[in-house]
Amino acid sequence: MLDIKDLKVKLEEEDKQILKGVDLSVEDGQVAAIMGPNGSGKSTLSYVLSGREGYEVTGGEASLQGQDLLDMDPEERAAAGLFLAFQYPVEIPGVGNQVFLRTALNAQRKARGEEELSATDFLRVVREKAKTLNIDAEMLKRPVNVGFSGGEKKRNEILQMAVLEPKMCILDETDSGLDVDAMKLVSQGVNALRDAGRSFLVITHYQRLLDHIVPDVVHIMADGRIVKSGGPELALEVEKNGYSDILSEVR
Amino acid sequence: MVLPVRKTRKTDVKAEATEARLAPLTLPEGGSWSQGARKSALERLREMQLPGARDEYWRFTKPGPLLEPQVSALPLEEQDPVFDGVEAARIVFTDGRFDAEASDTDALEGVEIERLATAAGADIHWVRDLYGVLEAKDQARVERPFAALNTAFAADGVVIRVTGRAPRPVHLVYRREAEAADVMLHHIVKVEEGAEMTLLETGTGAARINTVLEVDVAKGATFHHVRSQGREHDRLVNTHVYARVAEEGVFKTFTCALNGRLTRNEVMVDMAGDDAVAHIASACLGDGKGFHDDDTVFVTHGAERGESRQVIKKVLRNAATGVFQGKILVQPGAQKTDGYQISQSLLLDEDAQFLAKPELEIYADDVQCSHGSTSGAIDEEGLFYLRSRGVPHDRAVELLVLAFVAEALDEIDDSDLASRLRDRLDGWLSRRR
Ligand SMILES: Nc1ncnc2c1ncn2[C@@H]1O[C@H](COP(=O)(O)OP(=O)(O)OP(=O)(O)O)[C@@H](O)[C@H]1O
Ligand SMILES: [Mg+2]
């Protein structure tokens, strides 16, 4: 599904190398977790994959189902099936949540040569998915993320994911800021989408989320590289001992 | 003695320009009261003279094209369809002349409508008491010579008196047939105690148009004004809206300006009675070097507990220029005034410019007044967020632009009118990708 080879990224504005050769593959249907200390480059990786400006790729490659991602505009990546649930979802005053989501969905469908969804069909889909995530109709009418609580923002990200049905879902600390019940809802939302044709890259600091969304593989990122990969037990080890053992072992 | 000589020279230049502008004009026919009103307007005008490029009030907007004695041809465009389908009493002006055939003649309950050209020959006391009166009174505060010019020479317009709740809006439609028409229209609206009406205006009307609208809002009366100013790129527009708002009266005006080589919209509100309300809002989208849009607003609080709001939004790109001059004057004794003013521009590139001069002048101690003026670029974070969900770049920009002007559109009470204007703005944006 997703293939990243020796990806090197620096900031456009500063001479600061953040990703120093990331190698990572996510198989079709796989749920991969990425853990790693603060500042190790996890969010940067997710931004670079989704096409945010401000970074310069100085080496390596990244492809989604064989398509070179790095050459595409963000909207083309989305239409190709990439989705990023933001660590910090953006507030957009004046743009209604529902209008936004319908515009996005239909733009993606159009880009893929699929028929656009009618207003009523869209409404049915979005209401149904919102209900399972405990998002009320009022929130759908409000401007995107404006005045949403931290947890509401995260649930809204998952709602967008559920409606857009991407193939490659990157979740950047979707668990942070969620209460125990919301965490369950979000995990159920993610698990409901698990499918042989859909993959997940779950960035998290805590085992708690991985109790609900059990990963097939866990990667550890440190200082701009994937330094260790293993099974779910790797997350437990991090939870218990932190990163120091792993990092000294790598060095 | 160099100074007086220079001063005289400058004055001569203005006097010459004024006389040159007046040369092709003749005072319209009419009864004695209207002749009197027109002559004293002409006297006022000669006294103050038309503005020059150095006048402080015309610092950001050069009056040159408004001073030319003649106008050049402006290609005809299709009529702005924004309020087509809105049930309204349509009053059509073609090249500045009332067009009886194209206008609705059905009576509107609680509303008297008369053509200015007719009213000027009759002796209708409320017309006489209002025509040029708010304009003249306001000249003491700030000189607006083009408004005096209009009072003197506007040959047509409507006079409207509202005594009840108007069942439908009155819609003034400005059509064009001649390419080089130079038009002045003068309208009078008197909304009697407790009465209500909505006035719509659409269209360009002429290659150059100068309008005055004088509105008297009586106690507890409500007047809504919503206009969309045509689509011709090289149009020259200079409008003046005067309102006097009595106790508990409500006055709301909204202007949508797209295109236009020179647009200067002046709104002067006199909050004369306690608990009066006035909202002035505008949304403008400008593209290109040949675009200049100026909102000049002056709100005077002369009574207690008045609430005034000014919400001005301008989206500019490709060297377009936006101007805002807005003042809130709180007179002594106008306690508990609540005055709000916000003017914001969204600059889509580095060539566009927004020139703003917000002013507060307060002579009462127990008031709440705030003003803010900002110029900003498109929010890159928001843009990326929208694009990351698959919204194409240009559409994402459009959504953010519409979101930006939404605050001004929100000032319109009638949601149907607001959504029509929103669609109009949206259509304009998507045609210009
Ligand atoms: N725009 C930027 N300007 C300056 N420094 C940046 C920028 N973006 C990222 N960085 C730096 O790059 C490094 C990686 O940041 P990133 O956000 O990718 O870390 P992270 O692994 O997601 O951390 P966390 O676990 O705290 O979310 C950090 O040192 C961060 O300060
Ligand atoms: Mg991060």
XYZ file of C-alpha atoms and ligand atoms in Angstrom:
716
model
C 0.000 0.000 0.000
C 2.441 2.633 1.253
C 6.134 2.463 0.479
C 8.618 4.914 1.899
C 12.249 4.534 0.980
C 15.125 6.446 2.545
C 12.972 9.589 2.813
C 14.955 12.648 3.766
C 13.228 15.914 4.527
C 14.414 19.301 5.694
C 12.545 22.470 6.478
C 12.229 24.814 3.536
C 12.934 27.936 5.564
C 15.684 26.639 7.807
C 18.646 24.406 7.390
C 17.155 21.746 9.611
C 17.038 18.107 8.607
C 14.040 16.420 10.237
C 13.631 13.123 8.433
C 16.979 11.477 7.945
C 16.160 8.457 5.849
C 12.829 6.888 6.720
C 12.225 3.363 5.484
C 8.731 2.096 6.033
C 6.227 -0.096 4.244
C 2.606 -0.616 5.137
C 1.033 -3.680 3.555
C -2.503 -3.830 2.198
C -4.905 -4.319 5.078
C -2.198 -3.781 7.641
C -2.461 -1.685 10.779
C 0.941 -0.253 11.601
C 1.686 1.825 14.655
C 4.436 4.399 14.957
C 5.712 5.357 18.357
C 8.631 7.547 19.212
C 9.837 10.343 21.426
C 8.532 13.895 21.067
C 10.160 15.677 18.210
C 11.354 12.533 16.466
C 9.577 13.476 13.233
C 6.298 11.515 13.300
C 4.022 14.438 12.469
C 6.496 15.725 9.923
C 6.345 12.368 8.165
C 2.552 12.494 8.088
C 2.548 16.066 6.763
C 5.101 15.342 4.087
C 3.086 12.338 2.950
C -0.069 14.424 2.676
C 1.657 17.263 0.846
C 1.881 20.142 3.234
C 4.060 23.043 2.155
C 7.152 24.171 4.011
C 9.222 21.019 3.622
C 11.869 20.101 1.136
C 12.414 16.489 0.217
C 16.164 16.076 -0.123
C 16.167 12.396 -0.911
C 14.258 9.149 -1.116
C 10.749 8.371 -2.253
C 7.215 7.676 -1.128
C 4.485 5.963 -3.081
C 0.903 4.925 -2.570
C -0.113 1.797 -4.456
C 2.772 2.385 -6.803
C 1.899 6.059 -7.456
C 4.596 8.567 -6.598
C 3.084 10.671 -3.846
C 5.701 13.365 -3.660
C 4.845 14.790 -7.079
C 1.156 15.189 -6.328
C -0.878 18.104 -4.946
C -2.505 17.463 -1.566
C -5.935 17.117 -3.167
C -4.590 14.556 -5.658
C -3.145 12.521 -2.809
C -6.505 12.616 -1.095
C -8.280 11.476 -4.253
C -5.694 8.706 -4.576
C -6.837 7.464 -1.168
C -4.577 9.094 1.393
C -6.057 10.550 4.548
C -4.442 12.260 7.499
C -6.276 12.669 10.778
C -4.440 15.746 12.076
C -2.742 15.890 15.441
C -4.105 19.435 15.617
C -7.249 19.720 13.460
C -7.585 23.170 11.916
C -10.459 25.539 12.692
C -12.041 27.129 9.637
C -14.488 29.878 10.608
C -17.294 30.470 8.146
C -17.094 27.108 6.392
C -19.810 24.701 7.527
C -18.654 21.228 8.494
C -21.234 19.538 6.342
C -20.679 21.741 3.285
C -16.962 21.161 3.617
C -17.300 17.409 3.837
C -19.678 17.184 0.893
C -17.416 19.413 -1.223
C -14.467 17.205 -0.307
C -16.231 13.927 -0.978
C -17.627 15.021 -4.308
C -14.341 16.572 -5.393
C -12.617 13.253 -4.686
C -15.277 11.295 -6.507
C -15.055 13.624 -9.466
C -11.281 13.322 -9.549
C -11.651 9.533 -9.632
C -14.258 9.707 -12.383
C -17.043 8.567 -10.048
C -20.498 10.040 -9.867
C -21.068 12.793 -7.306
C -23.314 12.108 -4.358
C -26.610 13.970 -4.217
C -27.308 16.227 -1.258
C -29.819 13.800 0.202
C -27.647 10.716 -0.240
C -24.762 12.555 1.316
C -26.876 13.648 4.248
C -28.004 10.087 4.874
C -24.426 8.796 4.864
C -23.026 11.542 7.041
C -25.829 11.342 9.595
C -25.484 7.608 9.935
C -21.722 7.773 10.450
C -22.008 10.759 12.773
C -24.401 8.821 14.948
C -22.003 5.945 15.485
C -19.360 8.464 16.558
C -21.800 10.241 18.832
C -21.549 13.471 16.840
C -24.832 15.370 16.894
C -26.456 17.066 13.915
C -25.780 20.487 15.395
C -22.050 19.889 15.199
C -22.339 19.073 11.519
C -23.792 22.485 10.818
C -21.194 24.392 12.759
C -18.109 25.820 11.088
C -15.313 23.288 10.732
C -13.825 22.600 14.168
C -14.649 26.098 15.455
C -15.381 25.960 19.136
C -15.150 22.166 19.146
C -13.582 20.644 22.234
C -10.338 18.756 21.778
C -12.161 15.436 21.798
C -14.839 16.686 19.419
C -12.195 17.737 16.946
C -10.665 14.277 17.011
C -14.035 12.612 16.560
C -14.706 14.967 13.659
C -11.497 13.758 12.019
C -12.660 10.179 12.280
C -16.061 11.145 10.900
C -14.367 12.651 7.860
C -12.352 9.481 7.466
C -15.466 7.328 7.704
C -17.260 9.389 5.059
C -14.328 9.732 2.669
C -13.394 6.016 2.959
C -9.712 6.438 2.135
C -7.380 3.511 1.467
C -4.462 4.704 3.509
C -5.372 6.297 6.807
C -2.763 8.085 8.865
C -3.875 8.902 12.380
C -1.619 11.351 14.159
C -2.223 11.114 17.906
C -5.927 10.794 17.428
C -6.085 9.398 20.954
C -4.689 12.473 22.656
C -7.396 14.531 24.278
C -9.977 11.764 24.135
C -11.788 10.599 27.226
C -12.134 6.858 27.841
C -15.536 6.593 26.183
C -14.542 8.694 23.178
C -11.447 6.555 22.784
C -13.701 3.505 22.530
C -15.956 5.211 19.978
C -13.015 6.277 17.879
C -11.437 2.843 18.043
C -14.701 1.222 17.059
C -14.905 3.682 14.167
C -11.443 2.711 13.047
C -11.982 -1.007 13.536
C -15.203 -0.838 11.525
C -13.163 0.463 8.624
C -10.523 -2.261 8.860
C -10.577 -4.136 5.650
C -8.205 -6.080 3.399
C -8.043 -3.125 1.018
C -7.422 -0.452 3.613
C -4.352 0.243 5.695
C -3.661 2.326 8.769
C -0.650 4.105 10.125
C -1.425 4.967 13.717
C 0.865 7.448 15.428
C 0.523 7.310 19.185
C 2.372 7.641 22.444
C 0.231 5.223 24.394
C -0.528 1.559 24.560
C -4.079 2.465 25.574
C -5.197 3.113 21.980
C -3.426 -0.024 20.794
C -5.451 -2.074 23.251
C -8.464 -1.186 21.131
C -6.859 -0.946 17.727
C -4.516 -3.868 17.815
C -1.669 -3.252 15.358
C -0.073 -5.850 13.144
C 3.262 -4.153 13.460
C 4.848 -1.449 15.606
C 7.611 0.865 14.399
C 9.748 3.037 16.593
C 10.833 6.361 15.198
C 13.721 8.303 16.665
C 15.634 11.274 15.326
C 14.096 11.125 11.892
C 14.427 7.395 11.252
C 12.584 4.158 11.900
C 14.982 2.528 14.317
C 13.158 -0.620 15.273
C 10.150 -2.611 14.164
C 8.349 -5.485 15.815
C 5.015 -6.949 16.832
C 2.458 -5.494 19.262
C 4.729 -6.476 22.151
C 7.081 -3.659 21.168
C 4.433 -1.146 22.230
C 4.147 -2.852 25.597
C 7.884 -2.625 26.041
C 7.785 1.123 25.341
C 4.921 1.536 27.758
C 6.874 -0.262 30.463
C 10.434 0.976 29.964
C 10.243 4.088 27.805
C 12.573 4.606 24.886
C 15.997 4.613 26.533
C 16.634 0.854 26.266
C 15.562 0.733 22.662
C 17.575 3.780 21.735
C 20.787 2.603 23.404
C 20.359 -0.794 21.822
C 20.105 0.860 18.385
C 23.152 3.012 18.944
C 3.252 86.970 0.310
C 3.611 83.667 -1.448
C 1.009 81.716 0.454
C -2.208 83.542 -0.476
C -1.223 83.490 -4.110
C -0.814 79.738 -4.079
C -4.055 79.288 -2.250
C -5.898 81.399 -4.780
C -4.445 79.388 -7.594
C -5.524 76.118 -6.107
C -9.015 77.427 -5.480
C -9.190 78.618 -9.046
C -8.349 75.181 -10.289
C -11.185 73.703 -8.256
C -13.603 76.426 -9.291
C -12.698 75.839 -12.897
C -13.173 72.111 -12.575
C -16.531 72.678 -10.899
C -17.742 75.032 -13.612
C -16.493 72.656 -16.284
C -18.499 69.850 -14.722
C -21.578 72.074 -14.469
C -21.338 73.413 -18.015
C -23.193 70.594 -19.792
C -25.905 70.389 -17.089
C -29.250 72.161 -16.855
C -31.518 72.322 -13.835
C -34.545 70.083 -14.381
C -38.036 71.591 -14.589
C -40.300 71.429 -11.560
C -42.523 73.309 -9.143
C -41.327 76.194 -7.045
C -40.267 74.118 -4.040
C -38.107 71.833 -6.134
C -36.614 74.752 -8.021
C -35.765 76.316 -4.685
C -34.212 73.116 -3.384
C -32.169 72.657 -6.530
C -30.949 76.238 -6.607
C -29.797 76.185 -3.027
C -28.026 72.861 -3.671
C -26.249 74.510 -6.574
C -25.254 77.387 -4.314
C -23.929 74.940 -1.719
C -21.982 73.179 -4.398
C -20.428 76.360 -5.777
C -19.471 77.368 -2.278
C -17.634 74.138 -1.480
C -16.714 73.196 -5.055
C -16.085 69.723 -6.369
C -13.185 67.940 -4.695
C -9.660 67.948 -6.006
C -7.101 65.178 -5.749
C -5.573 66.863 -2.692
C -8.731 66.919 -0.597
C -8.273 64.911 2.571
C -11.583 63.099 2.120
C -10.496 62.052 -1.363
C -6.980 61.056 -0.471
C -7.428 57.355 -1.142
C -9.911 57.711 -3.997
C -8.996 60.137 -6.721
C -12.134 61.967 -7.858
C -10.842 62.579 -11.405
C -13.253 60.334 -13.357
C -16.172 61.841 -11.440
C -15.125 65.347 -12.441
C -14.970 64.804 -16.189
C -17.712 66.799 -17.907
C -18.412 63.872 -20.261
C -18.220 60.126 -19.905
C -16.830 57.607 -22.339
C -18.846 54.730 -23.709
C -19.168 51.658 -21.529
C -20.074 48.407 -23.320
C -23.468 47.036 -22.311
C -23.606 43.903 -20.181
C -26.435 41.636 -19.218
C -28.448 42.719 -16.224
C -27.321 41.387 -12.854
C -29.861 38.608 -12.159
C -29.207 38.325 -8.438
C -32.713 39.245 -7.279
C -34.620 37.839 -10.238
C -37.388 35.760 -8.803
C -37.667 37.762 -5.611
C -41.254 38.896 -5.333
C -41.063 42.646 -5.336
C -42.561 45.791 -6.806
C -40.083 46.490 -9.581
C -39.387 50.077 -10.513
C -37.200 50.205 -13.578
C -34.944 53.041 -14.652
C -33.477 52.781 -18.118
C -30.520 55.066 -18.659
C -31.649 57.018 -15.645
C -35.256 57.543 -16.788
C -38.212 55.956 -15.121
C -39.421 53.205 -17.441
C -43.169 52.872 -16.890
C -43.598 49.982 -19.271
C -40.984 47.827 -17.585
C -42.132 48.714 -14.070
C -44.791 47.095 -11.896
C -47.815 49.297 -11.518
C -49.770 47.199 -9.005
C -50.460 49.076 -5.833
C -48.486 47.963 -2.823
C -50.518 48.081 0.357
C -49.211 50.643 2.814
C -46.742 52.079 0.327
C -47.077 55.228 -1.786
C -44.677 55.379 -4.686
C -44.258 58.348 -6.962
C -41.768 59.276 -9.596
C -39.508 62.172 -8.547
C -40.051 63.950 -11.868
C -43.780 64.021 -11.066
C -43.429 64.774 -7.375
C -41.154 67.713 -8.153
C -44.012 69.351 -10.013
C -46.566 68.673 -7.297
C -46.561 69.933 -3.765
C -46.223 66.893 -1.577
C -45.206 68.130 1.833
C -43.232 65.084 2.943
C -41.228 65.121 -0.256
C -40.563 68.813 0.098
C -39.508 68.297 3.723
C -36.991 65.629 2.826
C -35.619 66.337 -0.640
C -32.019 67.482 -0.253
C -32.645 68.151 3.434
C -30.568 65.343 4.950
C -27.917 65.993 2.319
C -27.788 69.706 3.146
C -27.687 69.142 6.883
C -24.834 66.669 6.601
C -22.682 69.087 4.587
C -21.878 70.878 7.824
C -20.181 67.727 9.110
C -18.297 66.674 6.012
C -18.553 68.269 2.607
C -19.962 65.933 -0.019
C -20.084 68.075 -3.140
C -21.199 65.270 -5.462
C -24.294 64.821 -3.321
C -25.142 68.516 -3.662
C -24.548 68.178 -7.400
C -27.067 65.367 -7.384
C -29.691 67.301 -5.425
C -29.381 70.126 -7.936
C -29.460 68.091 -11.136
C -31.000 64.641 -10.567
C -33.980 64.645 -12.898
C -35.506 61.376 -11.788
C -35.815 58.922 -8.951
C -38.579 57.626 -6.713
C -40.240 59.037 -3.683
C -41.682 56.433 -1.359
C -43.791 56.789 1.739
C -44.475 53.746 3.851
C -47.330 53.761 6.314
C -47.640 50.064 7.100
C -45.759 46.837 6.738
C -44.863 46.641 3.062
C -45.924 43.169 1.888
C -43.084 42.997 -0.636
C -39.818 44.811 -1.178
C -39.558 47.649 -3.652
C -36.888 46.763 -6.180
C -35.136 49.537 -8.082
C -33.692 48.065 -11.255
C -31.122 50.117 -13.144
C -30.966 49.161 -16.796
C -28.847 50.418 -19.612
C -29.539 50.908 -23.277
C -27.171 53.746 -24.088
C -23.453 53.149 -23.817
C -22.452 56.602 -22.659
C -25.220 57.664 -20.315
C -24.264 59.877 -17.398
C -26.984 59.613 -14.800
C -28.066 61.122 -11.507
C -30.927 59.643 -9.537
C -32.330 60.954 -6.293
C -34.634 58.863 -4.122
C -36.592 59.752 -1.027
C -38.001 57.226 1.418
C -40.129 58.137 4.389
C -40.934 55.251 6.675
C -43.671 56.398 9.033
C -44.016 55.399 12.671
C -43.961 51.632 13.124
C -43.883 50.971 9.371
C -41.471 48.606 7.623
C -40.026 48.213 4.198
C -37.192 46.633 2.240
C -35.613 48.428 -0.693
C -33.542 46.497 -3.223
C -31.303 47.999 -5.864
C -29.589 46.188 -8.704
C -27.747 47.108 -11.832
C -25.228 49.546 -13.126
C -27.630 52.041 -14.655
C -25.157 54.090 -16.653
C -21.550 54.494 -17.655
C -21.409 56.914 -14.764
C -24.029 57.098 -12.062
C -24.440 59.347 -9.044
C -27.238 58.462 -6.666
C -28.614 59.965 -3.495
C -31.011 58.093 -1.264
C -32.470 60.009 1.650
C -34.271 57.880 4.194
C -36.281 59.096 7.120
C -36.945 56.283 9.583
C -39.625 57.354 12.059
C -40.166 56.092 15.578
C -40.180 52.303 15.743
C -39.975 52.011 11.972
C -37.701 49.626 10.074
C -35.905 50.143 6.790
C -33.821 47.460 5.098
C -31.727 48.233 2.073
C -29.889 45.597 0.046
C -28.126 46.353 -3.194
C -25.903 44.705 -5.755
C -24.075 47.136 -7.961
C -23.910 45.719 -11.458
C -21.136 43.923 -13.259
C -19.597 46.375 -15.773
C -15.857 46.625 -15.269
C -15.401 50.240 -16.246
C -18.415 51.652 -14.485
C -18.085 54.796 -12.397
C -20.317 54.824 -9.356
C -20.769 57.401 -6.658
C -23.609 56.787 -4.221
C -24.818 58.580 -1.114
C -27.187 57.066 1.384
C -28.462 59.378 4.100
C -30.536 58.078 6.976
C -32.121 59.789 9.914
C -33.214 57.247 12.465
C -35.723 58.224 15.124
C -36.410 56.572 18.476
C -36.328 52.766 18.251
C -36.013 52.981 14.506
C -33.995 50.387 12.619
C -31.930 51.113 9.539
C -29.904 48.419 7.792
C -28.020 48.712 4.565
C -25.966 46.143 2.703
C -23.954 46.621 -0.463
C -22.428 44.007 -2.711
C -19.849 45.432 -5.093
C -18.202 43.355 -7.791
C -16.061 44.832 -10.524
C -16.113 48.576 -11.182
C -13.314 50.942 -12.113
C -14.427 53.428 -9.497
C -17.009 52.846 -6.822
C -17.453 55.252 -3.964
C -20.335 54.371 -1.660
C -21.004 56.862 1.108
C -23.386 56.115 3.944
C -24.281 58.759 6.504
C -26.461 57.835 9.433
C -27.865 60.213 11.956
C -28.906 58.325 15.074
C -31.361 61.015 16.092
C -33.638 59.172 18.522
C -32.965 57.052 21.607
C -32.536 53.296 21.106
C -31.993 53.623 17.374
C -30.270 50.830 15.478
C -28.157 51.112 12.345
C -26.229 48.371 10.570
C -24.039 49.147 7.596
C -22.398 46.228 5.847
C -20.679 45.614 2.568
C -18.908 42.860 0.725
C -16.702 43.585 -2.223
C -14.671 41.395 -4.517
C -12.137 43.125 -6.703
C -9.813 41.735 -9.311
C -7.351 43.713 -11.364
C -5.590 47.017 -11.523
C -8.685 48.728 -12.850
C -10.670 48.032 -9.713
C -11.213 50.574 -6.994
C -13.880 50.302 -4.328
C -14.408 52.802 -1.533
C -16.784 52.585 1.399
C -17.051 55.845 3.233
C -19.253 55.746 6.313
C -20.177 58.331 8.913
C -22.395 57.411 11.833
C -23.427 60.149 14.244
C -24.851 59.142 17.583
C -26.930 62.024 18.816
C -29.180 60.206 21.284
C -28.981 57.601 24.016
C -28.541 53.844 23.769
C -28.007 53.820 20.036
C -26.524 50.678 18.539
C -24.534 50.968 15.341
C -22.535 48.341 13.469
C -20.296 48.643 10.472
C -19.074 45.410 8.917
C -16.947 45.909 5.829
C -15.286 43.040 3.961
C -13.146 43.351 0.881
C -11.434 40.610 -1.095
C -8.800 41.973 -3.430
C -6.309 40.625 -5.912
C -4.212 41.541 -8.948
C -3.521 45.121 -7.882
C -7.130 45.867 -6.970
C -7.622 48.622 -4.405
C -10.087 48.751 -1.543
C -10.729 51.790 0.622
C -12.598 52.235 3.863
C -13.141 55.519 5.649
C -15.418 54.980 8.586
C -16.265 57.220 11.433
C -18.324 56.940 14.568
C -19.118 60.288 16.139
C -20.688 60.193 19.588
C -22.110 63.561 20.509
C -22.332 64.910 24.044
C -25.190 63.256 25.869
C -25.361 60.206 23.618
C -24.812 57.973 26.622
C -24.829 54.172 26.466
C -23.975 54.286 22.801
C -22.848 50.936 21.476
C -20.779 51.500 18.369
C -18.990 48.749 16.504
C -16.899 48.943 13.408
C -14.854 46.296 11.676
C -13.216 46.585 8.290
C -11.242 43.698 6.945
C -9.556 42.891 3.725
C -8.411 39.585 2.389
C -5.524 40.201 0.022
C -5.127 37.282 -2.339
C -1.765 38.469 -3.581
C 0.876 41.038 -2.766
C -0.185 43.589 -5.377
C -3.617 44.221 -3.932
C -4.022 46.994 -1.418
C -6.441 48.004 1.273
C -6.405 51.546 2.633
C -8.374 52.067 5.792
C -9.049 55.050 7.963
C -11.192 54.088 10.919
C -12.101 56.927 13.265
C -13.809 57.309 16.589
C -14.746 60.703 17.992
C -16.446 60.501 21.350
C -17.876 63.270 23.515
C -19.849 61.184 25.989
C -18.334 59.242 28.867
C -20.569 56.222 29.212
C -20.236 54.585 25.824
C -18.951 51.376 24.348
C -17.245 51.785 21.013
C -14.836 49.507 19.265
C -13.228 49.436 15.909
C -10.786 47.202 14.169
C -9.237 47.078 10.767
C -7.186 44.210 9.405
C -5.559 43.127 6.191
C -4.639 39.520 5.836
C -3.728 36.825 3.408
C -5.481 33.510 2.950
C -5.027 31.161 5.922
C -2.492 28.610 4.695
C -3.298 26.130 7.458
C -6.971 26.180 6.549
C -6.144 25.923 2.872
C -3.980 22.848 3.432
C -6.613 21.255 5.639
C -9.268 21.630 2.934
C -6.937 20.373 0.230
C -5.838 17.404 2.322
C -9.472 16.300 2.240
C -9.546 16.461 -1.530
C -10.922 19.959 -2.129
C -9.018 21.355 -5.142
C -6.869 24.394 -4.482
C -9.044 26.957 -6.285
C -12.256 25.705 -4.736
C -10.611 25.721 -1.319
C -9.613 29.363 -1.822
C -13.184 30.153 -2.852
C -14.592 28.498 0.254
C -12.239 30.558 2.398
C -13.166 33.745 0.536
C -16.869 33.074 0.994
C -16.227 32.314 4.653
C -14.457 35.645 4.938
C -17.355 37.667 3.546
C -19.945 35.619 5.444
C -19.797 37.956 8.421
C -20.991 40.826 6.229
C -23.714 38.730 4.605
C -24.885 37.739 8.078
C -25.935 41.347 8.559
C -28.779 40.802 6.081
C -31.909 39.713 7.938
C -33.608 38.087 4.961
C -31.834 34.757 4.510
C -33.105 34.331 0.949
C -31.541 37.619 -0.125
C -28.343 36.719 1.704
C -28.058 33.336 0.039
C -28.721 34.850 -3.392
C -25.892 37.278 -2.840
C -23.686 34.488 -1.603
C -24.369 32.525 -4.786
C -23.675 35.640 -6.807
C -20.296 36.011 -5.107
C -19.599 32.318 -5.505
C -20.436 32.451 -9.220
C -18.202 35.447 -9.694
C -15.349 33.597 -8.011
C -15.701 30.405 -9.995
C -15.890 32.271 -13.285
C -12.527 33.833 -12.502
C -10.445 30.787 -11.730
N 7.800 24.238 10.846
C 8.756 23.900 11.710
N 9.608 24.834 12.160
C 10.576 24.534 13.035
N 10.772 23.303 13.514
C 9.952 22.324 13.096
C 8.889 22.573 12.190
N 8.234 21.423 11.956
C 8.854 20.506 12.693
N 9.879 21.037 13.384
C 10.806 20.317 14.292
O 11.005 19.049 13.753
C 11.067 18.076 14.781
C 10.015 17.004 14.521
O 8.738 17.516 14.776
P 7.424 16.615 14.672
O 6.281 17.492 14.930
O 7.468 15.881 13.410
O 7.659 15.626 15.895
P 6.695 14.504 16.463
O 7.471 13.246 16.407
O 5.398 14.527 15.794
O 6.567 14.962 17.968
P 5.326 14.841 19.006
O 5.383 13.465 19.537
O 5.671 15.818 20.069
O 4.093 15.156 18.289
C 10.882 18.836 16.071
O 12.137 19.112 16.592
C 10.180 20.095 15.646
O 10.480 21.147 16.517
Mg 3.442 14.980 16.378
